[in-house]
Amino acid sequence: MKNIKEMKFKTLISEIDIATRVKELVKEIAEDSKGRELFVIGILKGSFIFLSDLLRLFNIHNIHPSLDFITVESYGSGKVSSGELKMLRDITTDIENKWVLIVDDILDTGRTLALTKEYFQEKKPAAIKTCVFLDKPERRINEFKANYVGFEIPDKFVVGYGMDYDNLFRELPYVAVLLDEKNI
Ligand code: IMP
Ligand code: MG
């Protein structure tokens, strides 16, 4: 790992732009989920800040979601059918017939969300939707598309707003690109 003090960032998405977009996303989700029993599943750790912003905005729409978190690891190279999901922390509630929203920080290769969605599909929810704060479509190895996307970004490594480099920089209130040999 590099010396943290020597690391440089460039803001990619500002705090204001994040706040505006998150409000829009919640409005979309609220309209789609109206009248259903909404169950939100956050993928730790990256989604926790995005999810806490999302969650607090449901109140405006008079929606009261249930919440749980999972921790997963996904493996495999190539196609997602050959990938494997390791559920390190699972939910403890029954989601049968519920309107489930899986939330992650960033959709990259698509392996994590595709496998996670498959895993919960077997538990017979009424619907499963996926929501990501960022989407890097260039890196996708499958056909996976999220139902709700905050921002599409190019293939750059980003930190902040919950996202990390070696478990650091999650606390930044904006999204920044890490400037290194690859990202200059
Ligand atoms: P994938 O879609 O299965 O490749 O995995 C997405 C996960 O990779 C996200 O949940 C992040 O934890 C991590 N990730 C991908 N790109 C970045 C990035 O630019 N910064 C920080 N984490 C990333
Ligand atoms: Mg993650």
Short mmCIF file of N, CA and C and ligand atoms in Angstrom, two decimals:
data_model
loop_
_atom_site.label_atom_id
_atom_site.label_comp_id
_atom_site.label_asym_id
_atom_site.label_seq_id
_atom_site.Cartn_x
_atom_site.Cartn_y
_atom_site.Cartn_z
N MET A 1 0.83 -1.22 0.00
CA MET A 1 0.00 0.00 0.00
C MET A 1 0.85 1.25 0.00
N LYS A 2 0.30 2.30 -0.63
CA LYS A 2 1.06 3.55 -0.73
C LYS A 2 1.00 4.34 0.57
N ASN A 3 1.89 5.33 0.67
CA ASN A 3 1.84 6.25 1.79
C ASN A 3 0.61 7.15 1.62
N ILE A 4 -0.29 7.13 2.61
CA ILE A 4 -1.58 7.84 2.48
C ILE A 4 -1.38 9.33 2.23
N LYS A 5 -0.39 9.90 2.90
CA LYS A 5 -0.18 11.36 2.77
C LYS A 5 0.22 11.75 1.34
N GLU A 6 0.77 10.81 0.62
CA GLU A 6 1.20 11.12 -0.75
C GLU A 6 0.10 10.91 -1.77
N MET A 7 -1.02 10.38 -1.32
CA MET A 7 -2.08 10.06 -2.28
C MET A 7 -2.86 11.31 -2.66
N LYS A 8 -3.21 11.39 -3.93
CA LYS A 8 -3.93 12.58 -4.42
C LYS A 8 -5.28 12.18 -5.00
N PHE A 9 -6.24 13.10 -4.80
CA PHE A 9 -7.61 12.84 -5.28
C PHE A 9 -8.10 13.98 -6.15
N LYS A 10 -9.04 13.67 -6.97
CA LYS A 10 -9.72 14.70 -7.73
C LYS A 10 -11.22 14.44 -7.58
N THR A 11 -11.98 15.49 -7.22
CA THR A 11 -13.42 15.31 -7.03
C THR A 11 -14.09 14.94 -8.35
N LEU A 12 -14.90 13.91 -8.29
CA LEU A 12 -15.63 13.49 -9.49
C LEU A 12 -17.11 13.87 -9.35
N ILE A 13 -17.67 13.65 -8.15
CA ILE A 13 -19.07 14.01 -7.91
C ILE A 13 -19.15 14.75 -6.57
N SER A 14 -19.69 15.96 -6.62
CA SER A 14 -19.71 16.81 -5.43
C SER A 14 -20.82 16.40 -4.46
N GLU A 15 -20.70 16.91 -3.23
CA GLU A 15 -21.69 16.63 -2.19
C GLU A 15 -23.09 17.07 -2.63
N ILE A 16 -23.14 18.25 -3.24
CA ILE A 16 -24.44 18.82 -3.68
C ILE A 16 -25.06 17.94 -4.76
N ASP A 17 -24.24 17.53 -5.72
CA ASP A 17 -24.78 16.69 -6.80
C ASP A 17 -25.25 15.34 -6.26
N ILE A 18 -24.54 14.82 -5.27
CA ILE A 18 -24.95 13.56 -4.66
C ILE A 18 -26.33 13.73 -4.02
N ALA A 19 -26.47 14.80 -3.22
CA ALA A 19 -27.73 15.01 -2.49
C ALA A 19 -28.91 15.14 -3.45
N THR A 20 -28.70 15.88 -4.53
CA THR A 20 -29.78 16.08 -5.52
C THR A 20 -30.18 14.75 -6.15
N ARG A 21 -29.19 13.99 -6.54
CA ARG A 21 -29.47 12.72 -7.24
C ARG A 21 -30.11 11.69 -6.31
N VAL A 22 -29.66 11.67 -5.05
CA VAL A 22 -30.21 10.68 -4.11
C VAL A 22 -31.71 10.96 -3.89
N LYS A 23 -32.06 12.25 -3.82
CA LYS A 23 -33.48 12.61 -3.67
C LYS A 23 -34.30 12.11 -4.85
N GLU A 24 -33.74 12.29 -6.06
CA GLU A 24 -34.46 11.83 -7.26
C GLU A 24 -34.64 10.31 -7.25
N LEU A 25 -33.57 9.61 -6.85
CA LEU A 25 -33.63 8.15 -6.81
C LEU A 25 -34.72 7.66 -5.86
N VAL A 26 -34.78 8.28 -4.68
CA VAL A 26 -35.76 7.85 -3.69
C VAL A 26 -37.17 8.10 -4.21
N LYS A 27 -37.35 9.20 -4.93
CA LYS A 27 -38.67 9.50 -5.50
C LYS A 27 -39.08 8.38 -6.48
N GLU A 28 -38.13 8.00 -7.33
CA GLU A 28 -38.39 6.90 -8.29
C GLU A 28 -38.76 5.60 -7.57
N ILE A 29 -37.94 5.25 -6.57
CA ILE A 29 -38.17 4.00 -5.83
C ILE A 29 -39.51 4.06 -5.09
N ALA A 30 -39.78 5.22 -4.50
CA ALA A 30 -41.02 5.39 -3.74
C ALA A 30 -42.23 5.20 -4.65
N GLU A 31 -42.18 5.76 -5.85
CA GLU A 31 -43.30 5.63 -6.80
C GLU A 31 -43.50 4.17 -7.19
N ASP A 32 -42.37 3.48 -7.46
CA ASP A 32 -42.47 2.07 -7.89
C ASP A 32 -42.92 1.13 -6.77
N SER A 33 -42.57 1.47 -5.55
CA SER A 33 -42.83 0.53 -4.44
C SER A 33 -44.08 0.88 -3.64
N LYS A 34 -44.73 1.94 -4.03
CA LYS A 34 -45.90 2.43 -3.28
C LYS A 34 -46.88 1.29 -2.99
N GLY A 35 -47.30 1.22 -1.73
CA GLY A 35 -48.32 0.23 -1.37
C GLY A 35 -47.78 -1.18 -1.13
N ARG A 36 -46.46 -1.38 -1.36
CA ARG A 36 -45.88 -2.72 -1.13
C ARG A 36 -45.09 -2.68 0.17
N GLU A 37 -44.80 -3.88 0.65
CA GLU A 37 -43.97 -3.97 1.85
C GLU A 37 -42.51 -3.95 1.42
N LEU A 38 -41.86 -2.82 1.63
CA LEU A 38 -40.49 -2.62 1.13
C LEU A 38 -39.45 -3.14 2.12
N PHE A 39 -38.57 -4.01 1.60
CA PHE A 39 -37.51 -4.58 2.42
C PHE A 39 -36.17 -4.24 1.77
N VAL A 40 -35.35 -3.45 2.45
CA VAL A 40 -34.09 -2.99 1.88
C VAL A 40 -32.94 -3.84 2.41
N ILE A 41 -32.09 -4.33 1.48
CA ILE A 41 -30.91 -5.10 1.88
C ILE A 41 -29.67 -4.35 1.41
N GLY A 42 -28.85 -3.93 2.35
CA GLY A 42 -27.61 -3.21 2.02
C GLY A 42 -26.44 -4.18 1.99
N ILE A 43 -25.57 -4.00 1.00
CA ILE A 43 -24.36 -4.84 0.93
C ILE A 43 -23.21 -4.08 1.62
N LEU A 44 -22.73 -4.68 2.70
CA LEU A 44 -21.65 -4.05 3.46
C LEU A 44 -20.30 -4.31 2.80
N LYS A 45 -19.30 -3.41 2.96
CA LYS A 45 -19.50 -2.21 3.76
C LYS A 45 -19.84 -1.01 2.90
N GLY A 46 -19.49 -1.11 1.61
CA GLY A 46 -19.50 0.05 0.73
C GLY A 46 -20.80 0.84 0.64
N SER A 47 -21.95 0.17 0.87
CA SER A 47 -23.23 0.86 0.64
C SER A 47 -23.71 1.67 1.83
N PHE A 48 -23.00 1.61 2.98
CA PHE A 48 -23.64 2.10 4.21
C PHE A 48 -23.95 3.59 4.22
N ILE A 49 -23.16 4.42 3.58
CA ILE A 49 -23.43 5.86 3.59
C ILE A 49 -24.54 6.19 2.60
N PHE A 50 -24.44 5.67 1.41
CA PHE A 50 -25.48 5.85 0.40
C PHE A 50 -26.82 5.37 0.95
N LEU A 51 -26.80 4.20 1.56
CA LEU A 51 -28.04 3.62 2.08
C LEU A 51 -28.62 4.46 3.20
N SER A 52 -27.78 5.02 4.06
CA SER A 52 -28.33 5.82 5.16
C SER A 52 -28.95 7.12 4.63
N ASP A 53 -28.40 7.66 3.54
CA ASP A 53 -29.02 8.83 2.92
C ASP A 53 -30.35 8.46 2.26
N LEU A 54 -30.33 7.37 1.53
CA LEU A 54 -31.56 6.89 0.87
C LEU A 54 -32.67 6.68 1.90
N LEU A 55 -32.32 5.93 2.92
CA LEU A 55 -33.32 5.50 3.89
C LEU A 55 -34.03 6.67 4.55
N ARG A 56 -33.26 7.69 4.91
CA ARG A 56 -33.86 8.82 5.62
C ARG A 56 -34.82 9.62 4.75
N LEU A 57 -34.70 9.47 3.43
CA LEU A 57 -35.57 10.23 2.54
C LEU A 57 -36.92 9.54 2.28
N PHE A 58 -37.03 8.27 2.66
CA PHE A 58 -38.31 7.58 2.45
C PHE A 58 -39.42 8.18 3.30
N ASN A 59 -39.03 8.74 4.40
CA ASN A 59 -39.97 9.36 5.32
C ASN A 59 -40.86 10.41 4.63
N ILE A 60 -40.25 11.19 3.74
CA ILE A 60 -40.98 12.23 3.00
C ILE A 60 -42.12 11.61 2.19
N HIS A 61 -41.89 10.38 1.73
CA HIS A 61 -42.88 9.72 0.89
C HIS A 61 -43.81 8.82 1.70
N ASN A 62 -43.69 8.94 3.01
CA ASN A 62 -44.53 8.16 3.92
C ASN A 62 -44.36 6.64 3.71
N ILE A 63 -43.12 6.25 3.44
CA ILE A 63 -42.80 4.83 3.26
C ILE A 63 -41.85 4.43 4.39
N HIS A 64 -42.10 3.25 4.95
CA HIS A 64 -41.34 2.82 6.13
C HIS A 64 -40.70 1.47 5.86
N PRO A 65 -39.52 1.48 5.22
CA PRO A 65 -38.90 0.20 4.82
C PRO A 65 -38.31 -0.57 6.01
N SER A 66 -38.29 -1.89 5.87
CA SER A 66 -37.49 -2.71 6.80
C SER A 66 -36.09 -2.74 6.24
N LEU A 67 -35.12 -3.03 7.11
CA LEU A 67 -33.73 -2.96 6.68
C LEU A 67 -32.91 -4.11 7.24
N ASP A 68 -32.03 -4.64 6.40
CA ASP A 68 -31.04 -5.60 6.89
C ASP A 68 -29.78 -5.46 6.03
N PHE A 69 -28.70 -6.05 6.49
CA PHE A 69 -27.44 -5.96 5.76
C PHE A 69 -26.88 -7.35 5.50
N ILE A 70 -26.13 -7.45 4.40
CA ILE A 70 -25.40 -8.68 4.14
C ILE A 70 -23.92 -8.33 3.90
N THR A 71 -23.08 -9.32 4.10
CA THR A 71 -21.68 -9.21 3.68
C THR A 71 -21.42 -10.37 2.74
N VAL A 72 -20.94 -10.06 1.55
CA VAL A 72 -20.69 -11.13 0.58
C VAL A 72 -19.30 -11.01 -0.03
N GLU A 73 -18.87 -12.13 -0.54
CA GLU A 73 -17.66 -12.13 -1.37
C GLU A 73 -18.03 -12.87 -2.64
N SER A 74 -17.57 -12.35 -3.77
CA SER A 74 -17.85 -13.09 -5.00
C SER A 74 -16.54 -13.42 -5.69
N TYR A 75 -16.53 -14.59 -6.28
CA TYR A 75 -15.30 -15.07 -6.93
C TYR A 75 -15.58 -15.47 -8.36
N GLY A 76 -14.52 -15.69 -9.07
CA GLY A 76 -14.63 -16.26 -10.41
C GLY A 76 -14.17 -15.29 -11.45
N SER A 77 -13.67 -15.84 -12.54
CA SER A 77 -13.32 -14.96 -13.64
C SER A 77 -14.19 -15.36 -14.82
N GLY A 78 -14.28 -14.50 -15.76
CA GLY A 78 -15.11 -14.80 -16.93
C GLY A 78 -16.58 -14.64 -16.63
N LYS A 79 -17.37 -15.51 -17.16
CA LYS A 79 -18.82 -15.36 -17.10
C LYS A 79 -19.37 -15.55 -15.69
N VAL A 80 -20.49 -14.86 -15.41
CA VAL A 80 -21.06 -14.91 -14.07
C VAL A 80 -21.57 -16.30 -13.72
N SER A 81 -21.94 -17.08 -14.72
CA SER A 81 -22.44 -18.43 -14.44
C SER A 81 -21.36 -19.28 -13.76
N SER A 82 -20.10 -18.92 -13.99
CA SER A 82 -19.03 -19.68 -13.34
C SER A 82 -18.60 -19.02 -12.03
N GLY A 83 -19.27 -17.93 -11.66
CA GLY A 83 -18.92 -17.22 -10.43
C GLY A 83 -19.51 -17.91 -9.20
N GLU A 84 -18.98 -17.53 -8.05
CA GLU A 84 -19.46 -18.14 -6.82
C GLU A 84 -19.65 -17.05 -5.77
N LEU A 85 -20.75 -17.17 -5.03
CA LEU A 85 -21.05 -16.18 -4.00
C LEU A 85 -20.83 -16.79 -2.63
N LYS A 86 -20.08 -16.09 -1.79
CA LYS A 86 -19.90 -16.55 -0.42
C LYS A 86 -20.66 -15.58 0.47
N MET A 87 -21.69 -16.09 1.15
CA MET A 87 -22.51 -15.24 2.02
C MET A 87 -21.87 -15.24 3.41
N LEU A 88 -21.18 -14.18 3.75
CA LEU A 88 -20.47 -14.11 5.04
C LEU A 88 -21.40 -13.66 6.16
N ARG A 89 -22.38 -12.84 5.79
CA ARG A 89 -23.41 -12.43 6.76
C ARG A 89 -24.73 -12.35 6.00
N ASP A 90 -25.70 -13.13 6.45
CA ASP A 90 -26.97 -13.20 5.72
C ASP A 90 -28.04 -12.41 6.49
N ILE A 91 -29.19 -12.17 5.86
CA ILE A 91 -30.30 -11.53 6.56
C ILE A 91 -30.96 -12.57 7.46
N THR A 92 -31.71 -12.10 8.46
CA THR A 92 -32.32 -13.04 9.39
C THR A 92 -33.85 -13.03 9.27
N THR A 93 -34.36 -12.22 8.34
CA THR A 93 -35.81 -12.10 8.21
C THR A 93 -36.29 -12.81 6.94
N ASP A 94 -37.54 -13.26 6.99
CA ASP A 94 -38.17 -13.90 5.85
C ASP A 94 -38.60 -12.81 4.84
N ILE A 95 -38.21 -12.96 3.59
CA ILE A 95 -38.56 -11.91 2.60
C ILE A 95 -39.63 -12.38 1.62
N GLU A 96 -40.23 -13.53 1.90
CA GLU A 96 -41.26 -14.05 0.99
C GLU A 96 -42.38 -13.01 0.82
N ASN A 97 -42.74 -12.77 -0.44
CA ASN A 97 -43.81 -11.82 -0.81
C ASN A 97 -43.48 -10.35 -0.55
N LYS A 98 -42.27 -10.05 -0.18
CA LYS A 98 -41.91 -8.64 0.04
C LYS A 98 -41.30 -8.03 -1.22
N TRP A 99 -41.34 -6.72 -1.29
CA TRP A 99 -40.74 -5.96 -2.41
C TRP A 99 -39.32 -5.63 -1.95
N VAL A 100 -38.35 -6.37 -2.50
CA VAL A 100 -36.98 -6.28 -1.98
C VAL A 100 -36.12 -5.35 -2.83
N LEU A 101 -35.38 -4.50 -2.15
CA LEU A 101 -34.45 -3.60 -2.84
C LEU A 101 -33.04 -3.88 -2.33
N ILE A 102 -32.17 -4.37 -3.22
CA ILE A 102 -30.78 -4.62 -2.84
C ILE A 102 -29.96 -3.38 -3.21
N VAL A 103 -29.20 -2.89 -2.24
CA VAL A 103 -28.46 -1.64 -2.45
C VAL A 103 -26.96 -1.88 -2.36
N ASP A 104 -26.23 -1.43 -3.38
CA ASP A 104 -24.77 -1.52 -3.31
C ASP A 104 -24.15 -0.17 -3.70
N ASP A 105 -22.89 -0.03 -3.38
CA ASP A 105 -22.21 1.24 -3.69
C ASP A 105 -21.93 1.37 -5.18
N ILE A 106 -21.35 0.30 -5.75
CA ILE A 106 -20.89 0.43 -7.14
C ILE A 106 -21.04 -0.86 -7.91
N LEU A 107 -21.55 -0.73 -9.09
CA LEU A 107 -21.73 -1.88 -9.99
C LEU A 107 -20.56 -1.86 -10.96
N ASP A 108 -19.73 -2.89 -10.83
CA ASP A 108 -18.47 -2.89 -11.57
C ASP A 108 -18.52 -4.03 -12.60
N THR A 109 -17.96 -5.19 -12.28
CA THR A 109 -18.06 -6.31 -13.22
C THR A 109 -19.50 -6.84 -13.28
N GLY A 110 -20.25 -6.62 -12.20
CA GLY A 110 -21.63 -7.09 -12.15
C GLY A 110 -21.76 -8.44 -11.45
N ARG A 111 -20.65 -9.01 -11.07
CA ARG A 111 -20.69 -10.35 -10.48
C ARG A 111 -21.43 -10.34 -9.14
N THR A 112 -21.05 -9.42 -8.25
CA THR A 112 -21.64 -9.38 -6.91
C THR A 112 -23.16 -9.26 -6.96
N LEU A 113 -23.65 -8.30 -7.71
CA LEU A 113 -25.10 -8.07 -7.70
C LEU A 113 -25.87 -9.16 -8.45
N ALA A 114 -25.29 -9.66 -9.52
CA ALA A 114 -25.98 -10.72 -10.26
C ALA A 114 -26.14 -11.96 -9.37
N LEU A 115 -25.07 -12.33 -8.68
CA LEU A 115 -25.11 -13.51 -7.81
C LEU A 115 -25.98 -13.27 -6.58
N THR A 116 -25.91 -12.06 -6.03
CA THR A 116 -26.71 -11.74 -4.84
C THR A 116 -28.20 -11.77 -5.18
N LYS A 117 -28.54 -11.20 -6.33
CA LYS A 117 -29.94 -11.20 -6.76
C LYS A 117 -30.45 -12.64 -6.95
N GLU A 118 -29.62 -13.46 -7.59
CA GLU A 118 -29.96 -14.88 -7.78
C GLU A 118 -30.23 -15.57 -6.43
N TYR A 119 -29.36 -15.27 -5.46
CA TYR A 119 -29.46 -15.88 -4.13
C TYR A 119 -30.80 -15.55 -3.47
N PHE A 120 -31.21 -14.28 -3.55
CA PHE A 120 -32.45 -13.87 -2.87
C PHE A 120 -33.69 -14.23 -3.67
N GLN A 121 -33.53 -14.38 -4.97
CA GLN A 121 -34.65 -14.77 -5.82
C GLN A 121 -35.25 -16.09 -5.34
N GLU A 122 -34.38 -16.97 -4.86
CA GLU A 122 -34.83 -18.30 -4.40
C GLU A 122 -35.71 -18.21 -3.16
N LYS A 123 -35.68 -17.08 -2.48
CA LYS A 123 -36.48 -16.94 -1.24
C LYS A 123 -37.87 -16.40 -1.53
N LYS A 124 -38.24 -16.36 -2.80
CA LYS A 124 -39.59 -16.03 -3.26
C LYS A 124 -40.15 -14.67 -2.82
N PRO A 125 -39.39 -13.61 -3.01
CA PRO A 125 -39.96 -12.29 -2.75
C PRO A 125 -40.95 -11.93 -3.85
N ALA A 126 -41.80 -10.94 -3.61
CA ALA A 126 -42.76 -10.52 -4.64
C ALA A 126 -41.99 -9.90 -5.82
N ALA A 127 -40.92 -9.17 -5.51
CA ALA A 127 -40.07 -8.56 -6.54
C ALA A 127 -38.70 -8.30 -5.95
N ILE A 128 -37.68 -8.31 -6.81
CA ILE A 128 -36.34 -7.90 -6.37
C ILE A 128 -35.86 -6.82 -7.30
N LYS A 129 -35.54 -5.67 -6.73
CA LYS A 129 -34.97 -4.57 -7.50
C LYS A 129 -33.56 -4.31 -6.97
N THR A 130 -32.73 -3.72 -7.82
CA THR A 130 -31.37 -3.41 -7.39
C THR A 130 -31.09 -1.92 -7.59
N CYS A 131 -30.35 -1.37 -6.64
CA CYS A 131 -30.05 0.06 -6.67
C CYS A 131 -28.56 0.25 -6.38
N VAL A 132 -27.89 0.97 -7.25
CA VAL A 132 -26.47 1.25 -7.01
C VAL A 132 -26.23 2.75 -7.10
N PHE A 133 -25.31 3.19 -6.30
CA PHE A 133 -24.96 4.62 -6.35
C PHE A 133 -24.20 4.91 -7.64
N LEU A 134 -23.22 4.06 -7.97
CA LEU A 134 -22.43 4.27 -9.19
C LEU A 134 -22.47 3.05 -10.09
N ASP A 135 -22.34 3.29 -11.37
CA ASP A 135 -22.30 2.21 -12.36
C ASP A 135 -21.11 2.46 -13.30
N LYS A 136 -20.25 1.42 -13.42
CA LYS A 136 -19.13 1.48 -14.37
C LYS A 136 -19.43 0.49 -15.48
N PRO A 137 -20.26 0.84 -16.45
CA PRO A 137 -20.70 -0.15 -17.47
C PRO A 137 -19.56 -0.74 -18.28
N GLU A 138 -18.48 0.00 -18.43
CA GLU A 138 -17.35 -0.50 -19.25
C GLU A 138 -16.73 -1.79 -18.71
N ARG A 139 -16.88 -2.01 -17.41
CA ARG A 139 -16.21 -3.16 -16.80
C ARG A 139 -17.08 -4.41 -16.72
N ARG A 140 -18.32 -4.33 -17.18
CA ARG A 140 -19.26 -5.43 -17.01
C ARG A 140 -18.84 -6.71 -17.72
N ILE A 141 -19.00 -7.84 -17.02
CA ILE A 141 -18.69 -9.15 -17.63
C ILE A 141 -19.96 -9.91 -17.96
N ASN A 142 -21.12 -9.32 -17.62
CA ASN A 142 -22.40 -9.99 -17.89
C ASN A 142 -23.41 -8.96 -18.39
N GLU A 143 -24.68 -9.34 -18.43
CA GLU A 143 -25.71 -8.44 -18.98
C GLU A 143 -26.39 -7.65 -17.87
N PHE A 144 -25.85 -7.72 -16.66
CA PHE A 144 -26.56 -7.17 -15.52
C PHE A 144 -26.80 -5.66 -15.61
N LYS A 145 -28.04 -5.29 -15.34
CA LYS A 145 -28.39 -3.86 -15.27
C LYS A 145 -29.11 -3.61 -13.95
N ALA A 146 -28.74 -2.54 -13.26
CA ALA A 146 -29.45 -2.21 -12.02
C ALA A 146 -30.72 -1.45 -12.37
N ASN A 147 -31.73 -1.58 -11.51
CA ASN A 147 -32.99 -0.87 -11.75
C ASN A 147 -32.86 0.62 -11.46
N TYR A 148 -32.05 0.95 -10.47
CA TYR A 148 -31.86 2.36 -10.10
C TYR A 148 -30.36 2.65 -10.02
N VAL A 149 -29.93 3.67 -10.76
CA VAL A 149 -28.50 4.01 -10.79
C VAL A 149 -28.35 5.50 -10.49
N GLY A 150 -27.48 5.79 -9.52
CA GLY A 150 -27.23 7.20 -9.19
C GLY A 150 -26.50 7.90 -10.33
N PHE A 151 -25.28 7.45 -10.61
CA PHE A 151 -24.47 8.04 -11.67
C PHE A 151 -23.73 6.95 -12.43
N GLU A 152 -23.60 7.16 -13.74
CA GLU A 152 -22.73 6.32 -14.55
C GLU A 152 -21.37 6.99 -14.57
N ILE A 153 -20.31 6.21 -14.36
CA ILE A 153 -18.97 6.81 -14.38
C ILE A 153 -18.04 6.00 -15.29
N PRO A 154 -16.96 6.63 -15.76
CA PRO A 154 -16.00 5.88 -16.57
C PRO A 154 -15.20 4.89 -15.71
N ASP A 155 -14.38 4.09 -16.36
CA ASP A 155 -13.61 3.06 -15.65
C ASP A 155 -12.43 3.67 -14.89
N LYS A 156 -12.74 4.29 -13.76
CA LYS A 156 -11.72 4.88 -12.88
C LYS A 156 -11.96 4.33 -11.48
N PHE A 157 -10.90 4.23 -10.70
CA PHE A 157 -11.07 3.77 -9.32
C PHE A 157 -11.47 4.95 -8.45
N VAL A 158 -12.60 4.83 -7.76
CA VAL A 158 -13.11 5.96 -6.97
C VAL A 158 -13.18 5.62 -5.48
N VAL A 159 -13.12 6.66 -4.68
CA VAL A 159 -13.25 6.50 -3.23
C VAL A 159 -14.21 7.57 -2.70
N GLY A 160 -14.61 7.40 -1.44
CA GLY A 160 -15.47 8.38 -0.79
C GLY A 160 -16.92 7.94 -0.82
N TYR A 161 -17.75 8.61 0.00
CA TYR A 161 -19.17 8.33 0.10
C TYR A 161 -19.39 6.82 0.33
N GLY A 162 -18.55 6.26 1.21
CA GLY A 162 -18.66 4.84 1.57
C GLY A 162 -17.68 3.94 0.85
N MET A 163 -17.16 4.41 -0.28
CA MET A 163 -16.27 3.54 -1.07
C MET A 163 -14.81 3.71 -0.64
N ASP A 164 -14.08 2.62 -0.72
CA ASP A 164 -12.75 2.62 -0.10
C ASP A 164 -11.61 2.24 -1.04
N TYR A 165 -10.43 2.61 -0.57
CA TYR A 165 -9.19 2.04 -1.09
C TYR A 165 -8.52 1.42 0.11
N ASP A 166 -8.41 0.09 0.14
CA ASP A 166 -7.83 -0.61 1.27
C ASP A 166 -8.50 -0.21 2.60
N ASN A 167 -9.82 -0.11 2.57
CA ASN A 167 -10.64 0.25 3.73
C ASN A 167 -10.42 1.68 4.23
N LEU A 168 -9.88 2.53 3.39
CA LEU A 168 -9.68 3.94 3.75
C LEU A 168 -10.49 4.84 2.83
N PHE A 169 -10.70 6.06 3.29
CA PHE A 169 -11.36 7.15 2.53
C PHE A 169 -12.87 6.99 2.39
N ARG A 170 -13.47 6.08 3.13
CA ARG A 170 -14.92 5.94 3.06
C ARG A 170 -15.61 7.20 3.57
N GLU A 171 -14.93 7.96 4.44
CA GLU A 171 -15.54 9.10 5.12
C GLU A 171 -15.69 10.34 4.25
N LEU A 172 -15.04 10.38 3.08
CA LEU A 172 -15.14 11.57 2.24
C LEU A 172 -16.60 11.80 1.86
N PRO A 173 -17.11 13.04 2.01
CA PRO A 173 -18.53 13.29 1.71
C PRO A 173 -18.81 13.43 0.22
N TYR A 174 -17.77 13.33 -0.60
CA TYR A 174 -17.93 13.42 -2.06
C TYR A 174 -17.25 12.19 -2.68
N VAL A 175 -17.40 12.04 -3.99
CA VAL A 175 -16.72 10.94 -4.67
C VAL A 175 -15.48 11.49 -5.36
N ALA A 176 -14.36 10.82 -5.13
CA ALA A 176 -13.11 11.29 -5.73
C ALA A 176 -12.45 10.18 -6.51
N VAL A 177 -11.70 10.59 -7.53
CA VAL A 177 -10.90 9.63 -8.28
C VAL A 177 -9.51 9.63 -7.66
N LEU A 178 -9.02 8.45 -7.44
CA LEU A 178 -7.69 8.30 -6.91
C LEU A 178 -6.70 8.50 -8.05
N LEU A 179 -5.81 9.45 -7.90
CA LEU A 179 -4.86 9.71 -8.98
C LEU A 179 -3.61 8.86 -8.77
N ASP A 180 -3.46 7.88 -9.63
CA ASP A 180 -2.24 7.05 -9.57
C ASP A 180 -1.81 6.77 -11.00
N GLU A 181 -0.90 5.86 -11.15
CA GLU A 181 -0.36 5.55 -12.48
C GLU A 181 -1.49 5.26 -13.48
N LYS A 182 -2.55 4.56 -12.99
CA LYS A 182 -3.61 4.14 -13.89
C LYS A 182 -4.64 5.23 -14.16
N ASN A 183 -4.83 6.11 -13.16
CA ASN A 183 -5.97 7.03 -13.21
C ASN A 183 -5.63 8.50 -13.48
N ILE A 184 -4.45 8.81 -13.93
CA ILE A 184 -4.07 10.21 -14.12
C ILE A 184 -4.80 10.80 -15.33
P1 IMP B 1 -18.52 -6.30 -8.90
O1 IMP B 1 -19.65 -5.56 -9.61
O2 IMP B 1 -18.85 -7.68 -8.48
O3 IMP B 1 -17.24 -6.22 -9.69
O4 IMP B 1 -18.18 -5.64 -7.54
C1 IMP B 1 -18.47 -4.40 -7.17
C2 IMP B 1 -17.75 -4.15 -5.88
O5 IMP B 1 -16.36 -3.87 -6.12
C3 IMP B 1 -18.31 -2.91 -5.21
O6 IMP B 1 -19.30 -3.27 -4.28
C4 IMP B 1 -17.08 -2.31 -4.56
O7 IMP B 1 -16.93 -2.83 -3.27
C5 IMP B 1 -15.92 -2.77 -5.37
N1 IMP B 1 -15.47 -1.69 -6.30
C6 IMP B 1 -15.52 -1.70 -7.64
N2 IMP B 1 -15.01 -0.57 -8.16
C7 IMP B 1 -14.63 0.18 -7.12
C8 IMP B 1 -14.04 1.50 -7.01
O8 IMP B 1 -13.77 2.21 -8.00
N3 IMP B 1 -13.80 1.95 -5.76
C9 IMP B 1 -14.08 1.21 -4.65
N4 IMP B 1 -14.63 -0.02 -4.71
C10 IMP B 1 -14.91 -0.53 -5.93
MG MG B 2 -18.72 -3.50 -2.06
#
